[in-house]
């Protein structure tokens, strides 16, 4: 700077802007709260689970983790791989615990658990249909349920068939449940859909369907697996009362 008393440059005193920089206190830049930048595969899946399955994109997931998109590819092959991992994570549920309950109640518990999971995330049904996730539960969880059924008198083949029948009924009920909710929003219910179609085509074009709705109202079984589940249970009750063969008979003699 130039001294007011003379025109000599005062080298002892640095220019004001530099002096201000030197004398200014050093402040630490606060780290933004959130997940640490070091991530794991579990952390990537956790972050992706915060989005709907159909809304998962690499960019928003990376942003949620505070990393670049390129970092995600260290853990997953691509978006489809990440979607598969999220679908598998969401489809997991607590297995049926053997508390000494009847096999009938064990199947009811399994069905209720599956319906709760898939009703919350119906998109999982599509991933099961396309084999994006191999099964709707962890295989060991399934195996424990099958073991419970065998302990109650099933042979392994019947145990697996009963399990798959129940899962198929539940999957259909989940689709029906979603369909019913959509109808309520769009037409005010199943009856509203029938009346809408009758208005377009004429009531004489769908006479039986129109009479069924007028006589009984909306079918209560839409989105409800329980009535069909009881039919499955009754079928196996009848079969187990007959002569037992194979492993089931061996277990009964022990």
Short mmCIF file of C-alpha atoms in Angstrom, two decimals:
data_model
loop_
_atom_site.label_atom_id
_atom_site.label_comp_id
_atom_site.label_asym_id
_atom_site.label_seq_id
_atom_site.Cartn_x
_atom_site.Cartn_y
_atom_site.Cartn_z
CA UNK A 1 0.00 0.00 0.00
CA UNK A 2 1.12 3.68 -0.45
CA UNK A 3 2.03 5.54 2.76
CA UNK A 4 0.25 8.87 3.30
CA UNK A 5 3.49 10.42 4.72
CA UNK A 6 5.57 9.56 1.66
CA UNK A 7 5.31 7.79 -1.63
CA UNK A 8 7.36 4.77 -0.59
CA UNK A 9 5.79 1.33 -0.57
CA UNK A 10 5.48 -0.17 2.90
CA UNK A 11 6.59 -3.78 2.38
CA UNK A 12 6.04 -4.58 6.06
CA UNK A 13 2.29 -4.29 5.72
CA UNK A 14 0.60 -6.53 3.11
CA UNK A 15 -2.18 -5.05 0.99
CA UNK A 16 -5.54 -4.91 2.76
CA UNK A 17 -7.26 -7.73 0.82
CA UNK A 18 -4.36 -10.11 1.50
CA UNK A 19 -4.15 -8.99 5.12
CA UNK A 20 -7.85 -9.65 5.57
CA UNK A 21 -7.41 -13.15 4.15
CA UNK A 22 -4.46 -13.83 6.46
CA UNK A 23 -6.13 -12.49 9.57
CA UNK A 24 -9.56 -13.99 8.91
CA UNK A 25 -10.30 -16.95 11.20
CA UNK A 26 -10.23 -20.38 9.56
CA UNK A 27 -13.66 -22.01 9.62
CA UNK A 28 -14.41 -25.67 9.10
CA UNK A 29 -16.97 -26.52 6.44
CA UNK A 30 -19.73 -28.45 8.16
CA UNK A 31 -20.52 -31.82 6.64
CA UNK A 32 -24.10 -32.10 5.54
CA UNK A 33 -26.11 -34.52 7.63
CA UNK A 34 -27.08 -37.80 6.02
CA UNK A 35 -25.53 -41.09 5.03
CA UNK A 36 -21.74 -41.26 4.89
CA UNK A 37 -20.15 -41.09 1.46
CA UNK A 38 -18.67 -44.54 1.92
CA UNK A 39 -21.48 -46.83 0.83
CA UNK A 40 -22.19 -50.54 0.77
CA UNK A 41 -24.53 -52.67 -1.28
CA UNK A 42 -26.99 -52.71 1.62
CA UNK A 43 -26.86 -48.91 1.78
CA UNK A 44 -27.59 -48.67 -1.95
CA UNK A 45 -30.58 -51.00 -1.64
CA UNK A 46 -31.78 -49.15 1.47
CA UNK A 47 -31.72 -45.87 -0.43
CA UNK A 48 -33.51 -47.36 -3.43
CA UNK A 49 -36.18 -48.84 -1.15
CA UNK A 50 -37.21 -45.30 -0.24
CA UNK A 51 -38.62 -44.95 -3.75
CA UNK A 52 -41.46 -46.86 -5.33
CA UNK A 53 -40.19 -49.75 -7.42
CA UNK A 54 -41.40 -48.17 -10.64
CA UNK A 55 -39.81 -44.83 -9.66
CA UNK A 56 -36.29 -46.13 -9.03
CA UNK A 57 -33.67 -44.24 -11.04
CA UNK A 58 -29.91 -44.25 -10.56
CA UNK A 59 -29.58 -40.46 -10.31
CA UNK A 60 -31.98 -39.88 -7.38
CA UNK A 61 -30.60 -42.93 -5.53
CA UNK A 62 -27.06 -41.60 -5.89
CA UNK A 63 -28.21 -38.17 -4.74
CA UNK A 64 -29.87 -39.69 -1.70
CA UNK A 65 -26.56 -41.34 -0.80
CA UNK A 66 -24.52 -38.23 -1.52
CA UNK A 67 -22.38 -39.93 -4.17
CA UNK A 68 -22.03 -39.86 -7.93
CA UNK A 69 -23.97 -42.20 -10.16
CA UNK A 70 -20.73 -43.92 -11.19
CA UNK A 71 -20.28 -45.08 -7.59
CA UNK A 72 -23.49 -47.12 -7.77
CA UNK A 73 -22.09 -49.21 -10.60
CA UNK A 74 -19.49 -50.58 -8.22
CA UNK A 75 -22.34 -52.40 -6.47
CA UNK A 76 -25.02 -53.05 -9.12
CA UNK A 77 -24.82 -53.83 -12.82
CA UNK A 78 -27.55 -51.44 -13.89
CA UNK A 79 -30.96 -50.08 -12.94
CA UNK A 80 -32.70 -53.40 -13.60
CA UNK A 81 -30.31 -55.15 -11.22
CA UNK A 82 -31.06 -52.57 -8.53
CA UNK A 83 -34.81 -52.99 -9.07
CA UNK A 84 -34.42 -56.76 -8.67
CA UNK A 85 -32.57 -56.29 -5.37
CA UNK A 86 -35.23 -53.92 -4.08
CA UNK A 87 -38.01 -56.29 -5.13
CA UNK A 88 -36.28 -59.18 -3.36
CA UNK A 89 -35.78 -57.08 -0.23
CA UNK A 90 -39.40 -55.96 -0.10
CA UNK A 91 -40.74 -59.44 -0.71
CA UNK A 92 -39.04 -60.85 2.37
CA UNK A 93 -41.30 -61.44 5.31
CA UNK A 94 -41.24 -63.19 8.62
CA UNK A 95 -41.71 -66.91 8.25
CA UNK A 96 -44.31 -68.90 10.12
CA UNK A 97 -42.92 -69.93 13.50
CA UNK A 98 -43.78 -73.41 14.76
CA UNK A 99 -45.59 -72.74 18.03
CA UNK A 100 -47.41 -76.05 18.00
CA UNK A 101 -50.30 -74.61 15.97
CA UNK A 102 -52.30 -76.72 13.55
CA UNK A 103 -51.19 -76.95 9.94
CA UNK A 104 -54.42 -75.17 9.02
CA UNK A 105 -53.45 -72.15 11.11
CA UNK A 106 -49.91 -72.26 9.73
CA UNK A 107 -51.26 -71.93 6.19
CA UNK A 108 -53.57 -69.12 7.29
CA UNK A 109 -50.64 -67.27 8.87
CA UNK A 110 -48.53 -67.72 5.73
CA UNK A 111 -51.34 -66.41 3.53
CA UNK A 112 -51.97 -63.39 5.76
CA UNK A 113 -48.28 -62.51 5.78
CA UNK A 114 -47.99 -62.78 1.99
CA UNK A 115 -51.14 -60.73 1.43
CA UNK A 116 -49.86 -57.96 3.73
CA UNK A 117 -46.52 -57.74 1.90
CA UNK A 118 -47.91 -57.78 -1.63
CA UNK A 119 -50.82 -55.45 -0.85
CA UNK A 120 -48.33 -52.81 0.29
CA UNK A 121 -46.21 -53.27 -2.85
CA UNK A 122 -48.37 -54.85 -5.58
CA UNK A 123 -45.63 -54.18 -8.16
CA UNK A 124 -43.86 -57.21 -6.71
CA UNK A 125 -46.40 -59.46 -8.40
CA UNK A 126 -45.13 -58.30 -11.78
CA UNK A 127 -41.54 -59.01 -10.79
CA UNK A 128 -42.47 -62.53 -9.69
CA UNK A 129 -44.29 -63.09 -12.98
CA UNK A 130 -41.18 -62.09 -14.93
CA UNK A 131 -38.89 -64.09 -12.60
CA UNK A 132 -37.06 -60.90 -11.59
CA UNK A 133 -37.19 -62.41 -8.13
CA UNK A 134 -37.10 -66.16 -8.04
CA UNK A 135 -39.64 -66.66 -5.26
CA UNK A 136 -41.85 -64.53 -3.08
CA UNK A 137 -40.02 -65.58 0.06
CA UNK A 138 -36.58 -66.67 1.13
CA UNK A 139 -36.24 -70.39 0.23
CA UNK A 140 -35.22 -71.28 3.80
CA UNK A 141 -38.38 -69.61 5.11
CA UNK A 142 -40.44 -71.65 2.66
CA UNK A 143 -38.61 -74.81 3.65
CA UNK A 144 -39.39 -74.25 7.33
CA UNK A 145 -43.09 -73.96 6.54
CA UNK A 146 -42.96 -77.13 4.45
CA UNK A 147 -41.23 -78.90 7.34
CA UNK A 148 -44.04 -77.82 9.66
CA UNK A 149 -46.61 -79.26 7.26
CA UNK A 150 -44.71 -82.53 6.97
CA UNK A 151 -44.52 -82.74 10.76
CA UNK A 152 -48.33 -82.42 10.81
CA UNK A 153 -48.85 -85.33 8.42
CA UNK A 154 -48.23 -84.02 4.88
CA UNK A 155 -45.87 -85.74 2.54
CA UNK A 156 -43.33 -83.33 0.99
CA UNK A 157 -45.05 -83.23 -2.41
CA UNK A 158 -48.44 -82.34 -0.93
CA UNK A 159 -46.80 -79.81 1.37
CA UNK A 160 -45.23 -77.98 -1.57
CA UNK A 161 -48.44 -78.16 -3.60
CA UNK A 162 -50.49 -76.76 -0.71
CA UNK A 163 -48.01 -73.94 -0.24
CA UNK A 164 -48.05 -73.02 -3.93
CA UNK A 165 -51.85 -73.17 -4.09
CA UNK A 166 -52.09 -70.74 -1.20
CA UNK A 167 -49.53 -68.37 -2.76
CA UNK A 168 -51.42 -68.37 -6.07
CA UNK A 169 -54.69 -67.58 -4.34
CA UNK A 170 -53.04 -64.73 -2.42
CA UNK A 171 -51.46 -63.32 -5.60
CA UNK A 172 -54.85 -63.31 -7.30
CA UNK A 173 -56.42 -61.62 -4.29
CA UNK A 174 -53.76 -58.90 -4.35
CA UNK A 175 -54.54 -58.19 -8.00
CA UNK A 176 -58.26 -58.16 -7.17
CA UNK A 177 -57.66 -55.84 -4.21
CA UNK A 178 -55.77 -53.36 -6.40
CA UNK A 179 -58.47 -53.68 -9.10
CA UNK A 180 -61.19 -52.99 -6.56
CA UNK A 181 -59.47 -49.87 -5.26
CA UNK A 182 -59.02 -48.60 -8.82
CA UNK A 183 -62.71 -49.19 -9.55
CA UNK A 184 -63.70 -47.27 -6.43
CA UNK A 185 -61.70 -44.28 -7.62
CA UNK A 186 -62.86 -44.38 -11.23
CA UNK A 187 -66.42 -45.71 -11.07
CA UNK A 188 -67.38 -45.73 -7.41
CA UNK A 189 -67.02 -49.50 -7.20
CA UNK A 190 -67.65 -52.72 -9.12
CA UNK A 191 -71.34 -51.93 -9.50
CA UNK A 192 -70.43 -48.56 -10.95
CA UNK A 193 -68.33 -50.27 -13.60
CA UNK A 194 -71.21 -52.57 -14.57
CA UNK A 195 -73.61 -49.64 -14.79
CA UNK A 196 -71.08 -47.72 -16.87
CA UNK A 197 -70.72 -50.61 -19.32
CA UNK A 198 -74.49 -51.11 -19.40
CA UNK A 199 -74.88 -47.46 -20.30
CA UNK A 200 -72.45 -47.81 -23.17
CA UNK A 201 -73.66 -51.15 -24.54
CA UNK A 202 -77.19 -51.31 -23.24
CA UNK A 203 -78.35 -53.45 -20.32
CA UNK A 204 -79.54 -56.21 -22.62
CA UNK A 205 -75.95 -56.85 -23.71
CA UNK A 206 -74.87 -57.95 -20.22
CA UNK A 207 -78.13 -59.24 -18.68
CA UNK A 208 -76.71 -61.84 -16.30
CA UNK A 209 -73.97 -59.58 -14.96
CA UNK A 210 -76.44 -56.73 -14.48
CA UNK A 211 -78.92 -58.97 -12.64
CA UNK A 212 -76.16 -60.37 -10.42
CA UNK A 213 -75.10 -56.89 -9.34
CA UNK A 214 -78.70 -55.78 -8.80
CA UNK A 215 -79.50 -58.88 -6.73
CA UNK A 216 -76.32 -59.30 -4.70
CA UNK A 217 -74.39 -56.06 -4.95
CA UNK A 218 -70.64 -56.05 -5.42
CA UNK A 219 -69.02 -59.49 -5.12
CA UNK A 220 -67.37 -59.60 -1.68
CA UNK A 221 -64.73 -62.10 -2.82
CA UNK A 222 -62.91 -59.56 -5.01
CA UNK A 223 -59.61 -58.94 -3.25
CA UNK A 224 -60.33 -61.46 -0.49
CA UNK A 225 -58.41 -64.74 -0.49
CA UNK A 226 -59.92 -66.24 2.67
CA UNK A 227 -62.92 -68.10 1.25
CA UNK A 228 -60.78 -69.87 -1.36
CA UNK A 229 -58.09 -70.58 1.23
CA UNK A 230 -60.64 -72.43 3.37
CA UNK A 231 -61.60 -74.56 0.36
CA UNK A 232 -57.94 -75.51 -0.09
CA UNK A 233 -57.66 -76.37 3.59
CA UNK A 234 -60.85 -78.47 3.49
CA UNK A 235 -59.48 -80.38 0.50
CA UNK A 236 -56.29 -81.33 2.34
CA UNK A 237 -58.22 -82.15 5.51
CA UNK A 238 -60.12 -84.75 3.51
CA UNK A 239 -56.97 -86.16 1.98
CA UNK A 240 -55.12 -86.40 5.30
CA UNK A 241 -58.00 -88.34 6.86
CA UNK A 242 -57.51 -91.13 4.28
CA UNK A 243 -54.73 -93.75 4.22
CA UNK A 244 -51.28 -92.20 4.53
CA UNK A 245 -48.42 -93.29 2.37
CA UNK A 246 -44.78 -92.49 1.96
CA UNK A 247 -42.90 -90.27 4.35
CA UNK A 248 -46.06 -88.98 6.03
CA UNK A 249 -46.99 -92.53 7.10
CA UNK A 250 -43.45 -93.20 8.30
CA UNK A 251 -43.47 -90.04 10.42
CA UNK A 252 -46.87 -90.95 11.91
CA UNK A 253 -45.52 -94.32 13.12
CA UNK A 254 -42.52 -92.79 14.86
#
